[in-house]
Coordinates of N, CA and C in Angstrom, one line a residue:
M1 N 43.4 40.9 31.6 CA 42.0 41.0 32.0 C 41.1 40.9 30.7
S2 N 41.5 41.5 29.6 CA 40.7 41.6 28.4 C 40.5 40.2 27.9
R3 N 41.5 39.3 28.1 CA 41.3 37.9 27.6 C 40.2 37.2 28.4
L4 N 40.1 37.5 29.7 CA 39.1 36.9 30.5 C 37.7 37.4 30.1
W5 N 37.6 38.6 29.8 CA 36.3 39.2 29.3 C 35.9 38.6 27.9
A6 N 36.9 38.4 27.1 CA 36.7 37.8 25.8 C 36.2 36.3 26.0
F7 N 36.8 35.6 26.9 CA 36.4 34.2 27.2 C 35.0 34.2 27.7
V8 N 34.7 35.1 28.7 CA 33.3 35.1 29.3 C 32.3 35.4 28.2
A9 N 32.6 36.4 27.3 CA 31.7 36.8 26.2 C 31.4 35.6 25.3
L10 N 32.5 34.8 25.0 CA 32.4 33.7 24.1 C 31.5 32.6 24.8
C11 N 31.7 32.4 26.1 CA 30.9 31.4 26.8 C 29.4 31.8 26.8
V12 N 29.1 33.1 27.0 CA 27.7 33.5 27.0 C 27.1 33.4 25.6
L13 N 27.9 33.7 24.6 CA 27.4 33.5 23.2 C 27.1 32.1 22.9
M14 N 27.9 31.2 23.3 CA 27.7 29.8 23.1 C 26.5 29.2 23.8
V15 N 26.3 29.7 25.0 CA 25.1 29.2 25.8 C 23.8 29.8 25.3
S16 N 23.9 31.0 24.8 CA 22.6 31.7 24.4 C 22.3 31.5 22.9
T17 N 23.2 30.9 22.2 CA 22.8 30.6 20.8 C 22.2 29.2 20.7
P18 N 20.9 29.2 20.2 CA 20.3 27.9 20.1 C 20.9 27.0 19.0
A19 N 21.0 25.7 19.3 CA 21.5 24.7 18.3 C 20.4 24.5 17.3
V20 N 20.8 24.4 16.0 CA 19.9 24.2 15.0 C 19.5 22.7 15.0
A21 N 18.3 22.4 15.2 CA 17.8 21.1 15.3 C 17.7 20.4 13.9
C22 N 17.9 19.2 13.9 CA 17.8 18.4 12.7 C 16.6 17.5 12.9
S23 N 15.5 17.8 12.2 CA 14.3 17.0 12.4 C 14.4 15.6 11.8
P24 N 13.6 14.7 12.2 CA 13.7 13.3 11.7 C 13.5 13.3 10.2
L25 N 14.0 12.2 9.6 CA 13.8 12.0 8.2 C 12.3 12.0 7.8
P26 N 11.9 12.5 6.7 CA 10.5 12.3 6.3 C 10.2 10.8 6.2
L27 N 9.0 10.4 6.6 CA 8.7 9.0 6.7 C 8.9 8.2 5.5
V28 N 8.6 8.8 4.3 CA 8.8 8.1 3.0 C 10.3 7.8 2.8
L29 N 11.2 8.6 3.2 CA 12.6 8.4 3.1 C 13.1 7.4 4.1
A30 N 12.7 7.6 5.3 CA 13.1 6.7 6.4 C 12.7 5.2 6.2
A31 N 11.6 5.0 5.5 CA 11.1 3.7 5.2 C 11.8 3.0 4.1
L32 N 12.6 3.7 3.3 CA 13.3 3.0 2.2 C 14.4 2.1 2.6
P33 N 14.5 0.9 1.9 CA 15.6 0.0 2.2 C 16.9 0.7 1.8
Q34 N 18.0 0.2 2.4 CA 19.3 0.7 2.0 C 20.0 -0.4 1.2
V35 N 20.7 0.1 0.2 CA 21.5 -0.8 -0.7 C 22.9 -0.4 -0.7
S36 N 23.8 -1.3 -1.1 CA 25.2 -0.9 -1.3 C 25.4 -0.7 -2.7
V37 N 26.0 0.4 -3.1 CA 26.2 0.8 -4.5 C 27.7 0.9 -4.7
V38 N 28.2 0.1 -5.7 CA 29.6 0.2 -6.0 C 29.8 1.0 -7.3
I39 N 30.7 2.0 -7.2 CA 31.0 2.9 -8.3 C 32.4 2.6 -8.7
Q40 N 32.6 2.0 -9.9 CA 33.9 1.6 -10.3 C 34.3 2.2 -11.7
R41 N 35.5 2.7 -11.7 CA 36.1 3.3 -12.9 C 37.5 2.7 -13.0
G42 N 37.8 1.8 -13.9 CA 39.1 1.1 -13.9 C 39.3 0.3 -12.6
E43 N 40.4 0.6 -12.0 CA 40.7 -0.1 -10.7 C 40.2 0.6 -9.5
T44 N 39.7 1.9 -9.7 CA 39.2 2.7 -8.6 C 37.8 2.3 -8.3
K45 N 37.5 2.0 -7.1 CA 36.2 1.6 -6.6 C 35.8 2.3 -5.4
Q46 N 34.5 2.8 -5.3 CA 34.0 3.4 -4.1 C 32.7 2.6 -3.8
V47 N 32.4 2.4 -2.5 CA 31.2 1.8 -2.1 C 30.4 2.8 -1.3
I48 N 29.2 3.0 -1.7 CA 28.3 4.0 -1.1 C 27.0 3.2 -0.6
N49 N 26.6 3.5 0.6 CA 25.3 3.0 1.1 C 24.3 4.1 0.7
A50 N 23.2 3.6 0.1 CA 22.2 4.5 -0.4 C 20.8 4.0 -0.1
R51 N 19.9 4.9 0.1 CA 18.4 4.6 0.2 C 17.9 4.3 -1.2
L52 N 17.1 3.3 -1.4 CA 16.6 2.8 -2.7 C 15.2 3.4 -3.0
A53 N 15.2 4.3 -3.9 CA 13.9 4.9 -4.3 C 13.5 4.4 -5.6
K54 N 12.6 3.4 -5.6 CA 12.2 2.7 -6.9 C 10.7 2.9 -7.1
D55 N 9.9 3.5 -6.3 CA 8.5 3.8 -6.6 C 8.3 5.3 -6.7
A56 N 7.2 5.7 -7.4 CA 7.0 7.1 -7.7 C 7.0 8.0 -6.5
T57 N 6.4 7.5 -5.3 CA 6.4 8.4 -4.1 C 7.8 8.6 -3.6
A58 N 8.6 7.6 -3.5 CA 9.9 7.8 -3.0 C 10.8 8.6 -3.9
R59 N 10.6 8.4 -5.2 CA 11.4 9.2 -6.2 C 11.0 10.7 -6.1
A60 N 9.7 11.0 -5.9 CA 9.2 12.3 -5.8 C 9.7 13.0 -4.6
A61 N 9.9 12.3 -3.5 CA 10.3 12.9 -2.2 C 11.8 13.3 -2.3
G62 N 12.7 12.4 -2.7 CA 14.1 12.6 -2.7 C 14.6 13.2 -1.4
F63 N 15.5 14.2 -1.6 CA 16.1 14.9 -0.4 C 15.3 16.1 0.1
Q64 N 14.1 16.3 -0.4 CA 13.3 17.4 0.0 C 13.0 17.3 1.6
Q65 N 13.1 18.4 2.2 CA 12.8 18.6 3.7 C 13.8 17.8 4.6
V66 N 15.0 17.4 4.0 CA 16.0 16.7 4.8 C 17.0 17.7 5.3
C67 N 17.4 17.7 6.5 CA 18.4 18.7 7.0 C 19.8 18.5 6.5
L68 N 20.5 19.5 6.4 CA 21.9 19.5 5.8 C 22.8 18.4 6.5
R69 N 22.7 18.3 7.8 CA 23.5 17.3 8.5 C 23.2 15.8 8.0
Q70 N 22.0 15.5 7.7 CA 21.6 14.2 7.2 C 22.0 14.1 5.8
I71 N 21.8 15.1 5.0 CA 22.2 15.1 3.6 C 23.7 14.7 3.4
K72 N 24.5 15.2 4.3 CA 26.0 15.0 4.2 C 26.4 13.6 4.4
T73 N 25.5 12.7 5.0 CA 25.8 11.4 5.3 C 25.0 10.3 4.5
M74 N 24.1 10.8 3.7 CA 23.2 9.9 3.0 C 23.4 10.0 1.5
A75 N 22.8 9.0 0.8 CA 22.7 9.0 -0.7 C 21.4 8.3 -1.0
I76 N 20.9 8.7 -2.2 CA 19.6 8.1 -2.7 C 19.9 7.6 -4.1
L77 N 19.5 6.3 -4.3 CA 19.6 5.7 -5.6 C 18.2 5.6 -6.2
F78 N 17.9 6.4 -7.2 CA 16.6 6.4 -7.9 C 16.7 5.3 -9.0
V79 N 15.7 4.4 -9.1 CA 15.7 3.4 -10.0 C 14.4 3.5 -10.8
F80 N 14.5 3.4 -12.2 CA 13.3 3.5 -13.0 C 13.2 2.2 -13.8
N81 N 12.0 1.6 -14.0 CA 11.8 0.4 -14.7 C 12.0 0.5 -16.2
D82 N 11.6 1.7 -16.7 CA 11.7 2.0 -18.1 C 12.6 3.2 -18.3
P83 N 13.0 3.4 -19.6 CA 13.9 4.6 -19.8 C 13.2 5.8 -19.3
F84 N 13.9 6.7 -18.6 CA 13.3 7.9 -18.0 C 14.0 9.1 -18.6
G85 N 13.2 10.1 -19.0 CA 13.8 11.3 -19.6 C 13.5 12.5 -18.8
G86 N 13.1 12.4 -17.6 CA 12.7 13.5 -16.8 C 13.9 14.3 -16.2
V87 N 13.6 15.3 -15.4 CA 14.6 16.1 -14.8 C 14.5 16.1 -13.3
F88 N 15.6 16.5 -12.6 CA 15.7 16.6 -11.2 C 15.7 18.1 -10.8
H89 N 15.2 18.4 -9.6 CA 15.2 19.8 -9.2 C 15.8 19.9 -7.7
M90 N 16.0 21.1 -7.2 CA 16.5 21.2 -5.9 C 15.5 22.0 -5.0
R91 N 14.3 22.0 -5.4 CA 13.2 22.7 -4.5 C 13.2 22.0 -3.2
N92 N 13.2 22.8 -2.1 CA 13.2 22.3 -0.7 C 14.3 21.4 -0.3
V93 N 15.4 21.5 -1.0 CA 16.7 20.7 -0.7 C 17.6 21.7 0.0
K94 N 18.2 21.3 1.1 CA 19.0 22.3 1.9 C 20.5 22.3 1.7
G95 N 21.0 21.4 0.8 CA 22.4 21.4 0.6 C 22.7 20.9 -0.8
P96 N 23.9 21.3 -1.4 CA 24.2 20.9 -2.7 C 24.4 19.4 -2.9
L97 N 24.1 18.9 -4.0 CA 24.2 17.5 -4.3 C 25.0 17.2 -5.6
D98 N 25.6 16.1 -5.6 CA 26.2 15.6 -6.9 C 25.2 14.5 -7.4
I99 N 25.0 14.4 -8.7 CA 24.1 13.4 -9.2 C 24.7 12.7 -10.4
L100 N 24.7 11.4 -10.4 CA 25.2 10.6 -11.4 C 24.0 10.0 -12.2
F101 N 23.9 10.1 -13.5 CA 22.8 9.5 -14.3 C 23.4 8.3 -15.0
A102 N 22.8 7.1 -14.9 CA 23.4 5.9 -15.6 C 22.3 5.2 -16.4
D103 N 22.8 4.5 -17.4 CA 22.0 3.7 -18.3 C 21.6 2.4 -17.7
K104 N 20.9 1.5 -18.5 CA 20.4 0.2 -18.0 C 21.5 -0.7 -17.5
A105 N 22.7 -0.6 -18.1 CA 23.9 -1.4 -17.7 C 24.6 -0.8 -16.5
G106 N 24.2 0.4 -16.1 CA 24.9 1.1 -14.9 C 26.0 2.0 -15.3
I107 N 26.2 2.2 -16.6 CA 27.3 3.1 -17.1 C 26.9 4.5 -16.9
V108 N 27.7 5.3 -16.2 CA 27.4 6.7 -15.9 C 27.4 7.5 -17.2
L109 N 26.3 8.1 -17.5 CA 26.1 8.9 -18.7 C 26.5 10.4 -18.5
D110 N 26.2 10.8 -17.3 CA 26.5 12.2 -17.0 C 26.6 12.4 -15.5
A111 N 27.4 13.4 -15.0 CA 27.6 13.7 -13.6 C 27.5 15.2 -13.5
Q112 N 26.7 15.6 -12.5 CA 26.5 17.1 -12.4 C 26.5 17.4 -10.9
T113 N 26.8 18.7 -10.6 CA 26.6 19.2 -9.2 C 25.4 20.1 -9.2
M114 N 24.4 19.8 -8.3 CA 23.2 20.5 -8.2 C 23.3 21.5 -7.1
T115 N 23.0 22.7 -7.3 CA 23.1 23.8 -6.3 C 21.8 24.1 -5.6
V116 N 21.8 24.5 -4.4 CA 20.6 24.9 -3.7 C 20.0 26.1 -4.4
Y117 N 18.7 26.1 -4.4 CA 18.0 27.2 -5.1 C 18.3 28.6 -4.5
S118 N 18.5 29.6 -5.3 CA 18.7 30.9 -4.8 C 17.9 31.8 -5.8
K119 N 18.0 33.1 -5.6 CA 17.4 34.0 -6.5 C 17.9 33.9 -8.0
E120 N 19.2 33.5 -8.1 CA 19.8 33.4 -9.4 C 19.4 32.1 -10.1
N121 N 19.0 31.0 -9.4 CA 18.8 29.7 -10.1 C 17.5 29.1 -9.6
V122 N 16.4 29.8 -9.4 CA 15.2 29.3 -8.9 C 14.6 28.2 -9.7
G123 N 14.7 28.2 -11.0 CA 14.0 27.2 -11.8 C 15.0 26.2 -12.4
T124 N 16.2 26.1 -11.9 CA 17.2 25.2 -12.5 C 16.8 23.8 -12.4
V125 N 16.9 23.0 -13.4 CA 16.7 21.6 -13.4 C 17.9 20.8 -14.0
Y126 N 18.0 19.6 -13.6 CA 19.2 18.8 -14.0 C 18.8 17.5 -14.7
S127 N 19.5 17.2 -15.8 CA 19.2 16.1 -16.6 C 20.4 15.7 -17.5
P128 N 20.6 14.5 -17.9 CA 21.7 14.2 -18.7 C 21.4 14.5 -20.2
G129 N 20.1 14.9 -20.5 CA 19.8 15.2 -21.9 C 19.4 14.0 -22.7
R130 N 19.3 12.9 -22.0 CA 18.8 11.6 -22.7 C 18.3 10.7 -21.6
N131 N 17.6 9.6 -22.1 CA 17.0 8.7 -21.1 C 18.0 8.0 -20.3
F132 N 17.6 7.7 -19.0 CA 18.5 7.0 -18.1 C 17.6 6.0 -17.3
Y133 N 18.2 5.1 -16.5 CA 17.5 4.2 -15.7 C 17.9 4.4 -14.2
Y134 N 19.0 5.0 -13.9 CA 19.4 5.2 -12.5 C 19.9 6.6 -12.3
A135 N 19.7 7.1 -11.1 CA 20.2 8.4 -10.8 C 20.7 8.3 -9.3
L136 N 21.9 8.6 -9.0 CA 22.4 8.5 -7.7 C 22.7 10.0 -7.2
E137 N 21.9 10.4 -6.1 CA 22.2 11.7 -5.5 C 22.9 11.5 -4.2
I138 N 23.9 12.3 -4.0 CA 24.8 12.3 -2.8 C 25.3 13.7 -2.5
A139 N 25.6 13.9 -1.3 CA 26.2 15.3 -0.9 C 27.3 15.6 -1.9
A140 N 27.3 16.9 -2.3 CA 28.3 17.4 -3.2 C 29.7 17.2 -2.6
G141 N 30.6 16.6 -3.4 CA 32.0 16.4 -2.9 C 32.3 15.1 -2.3
R142 N 31.3 14.3 -1.9 CA 31.5 13.0 -1.2 C 32.2 12.0 -2.2
L143 N 31.9 12.1 -3.5 CA 32.5 11.2 -4.4 C 33.9 11.7 -4.9
G144 N 34.3 12.9 -4.5 CA 35.5 13.5 -4.9 C 35.3 14.9 -5.4
P145 N 36.4 15.6 -5.6 CA 36.2 17.0 -6.0 C 35.8 17.2 -7.5
R146 N 36.0 16.2 -8.3 CA 35.7 16.3 -9.8 C 34.8 15.2 -10.2
V147 N 33.5 15.4 -9.8 CA 32.5 14.4 -10.1 C 32.3 14.1 -11.6
R148 N 32.6 15.0 -12.4 CA 32.5 14.7 -13.9 C 33.4 13.7 -14.4
E149 N 34.5 13.4 -13.6 CA 35.4 12.4 -14.0 C 34.8 11.0 -13.8
L150 N 33.6 10.9 -13.2 CA 33.0 9.6 -13.1 C 32.1 9.2 -14.3
I151 N 32.0 10.1 -15.3 CA 31.3 9.8 -16.5 C 32.1 8.6 -17.1
G152 N 31.3 7.5 -17.4 CA 31.9 6.3 -18.0 C 32.2 5.2 -16.9
A153 N 32.1 5.6 -15.6 CA 32.2 4.6 -14.6 C 31.0 3.7 -14.6
R154 N 31.0 2.7 -13.8 CA 29.9 1.8 -13.7 C 29.3 1.7 -12.3
L155 N 28.0 1.8 -12.2 CA 27.3 1.6 -10.9 C 26.8 0.2 -10.9
R156 N 27.0 -0.5 -9.7 CA 26.4 -1.8 -9.5 C 25.8 -1.8 -8.1
V157 N 24.6 -2.3 -8.0 CA 23.9 -2.5 -6.7 C 24.3 -3.8 -6.2
K158 N 24.9 -3.8 -5.0 CA 25.3 -5.1 -4.4 C 24.2 -5.8 -3.7
G159 N 23.2 -5.1 -3.2 CA 22.1 -5.7 -2.5 C 21.7 -4.9 -1.3
V160 N 20.6 -5.3 -0.7 CA 19.9 -4.6 0.4 C 20.7 -4.8 1.6
I161 N 20.9 -3.8 2.4 CA 21.7 -3.9 3.7 C 20.7 -4.2 4.8
P162 N 20.9 -5.3 5.5 CA 20.0 -5.6 6.6 C 19.9 -4.5 7.6
K163 N 18.7 -4.3 8.2 CA 18.4 -3.3 9.2 C 18.9 -3.8 10.5

């Protein structure tokens, strides 16, 4: 009888607990074209579909206000026309991200895991400590458990993915 009551209690809990809604992508992010990015280190190759952020508005938006479920399936490739020495932050980002910084030739200069803001790391910013032309943000762990091993790999943009 106690199993029956446990089952009933579980059913009631499931029905009464609201599902966490995932709001639509911010318009600036939804409007970005998607590109295919190849990450290659030696014979190992990964292909990632990423939103292409190459203007100031798109780069400023990044993953801010995107729900965790969407973050887990997306990537954003930030492209700069000139050497960029700025930093990335996690303000208003709901899940941890890995970030690869690459030079003009697409060689990965640095790879870091960015954590969600908390009381301990409110002002943390991320940078390779030198100029870069590309930054690829993707859900932490999607590129593998040791993202730093991608330093020295090469990023190549294969082209825009048709809608």
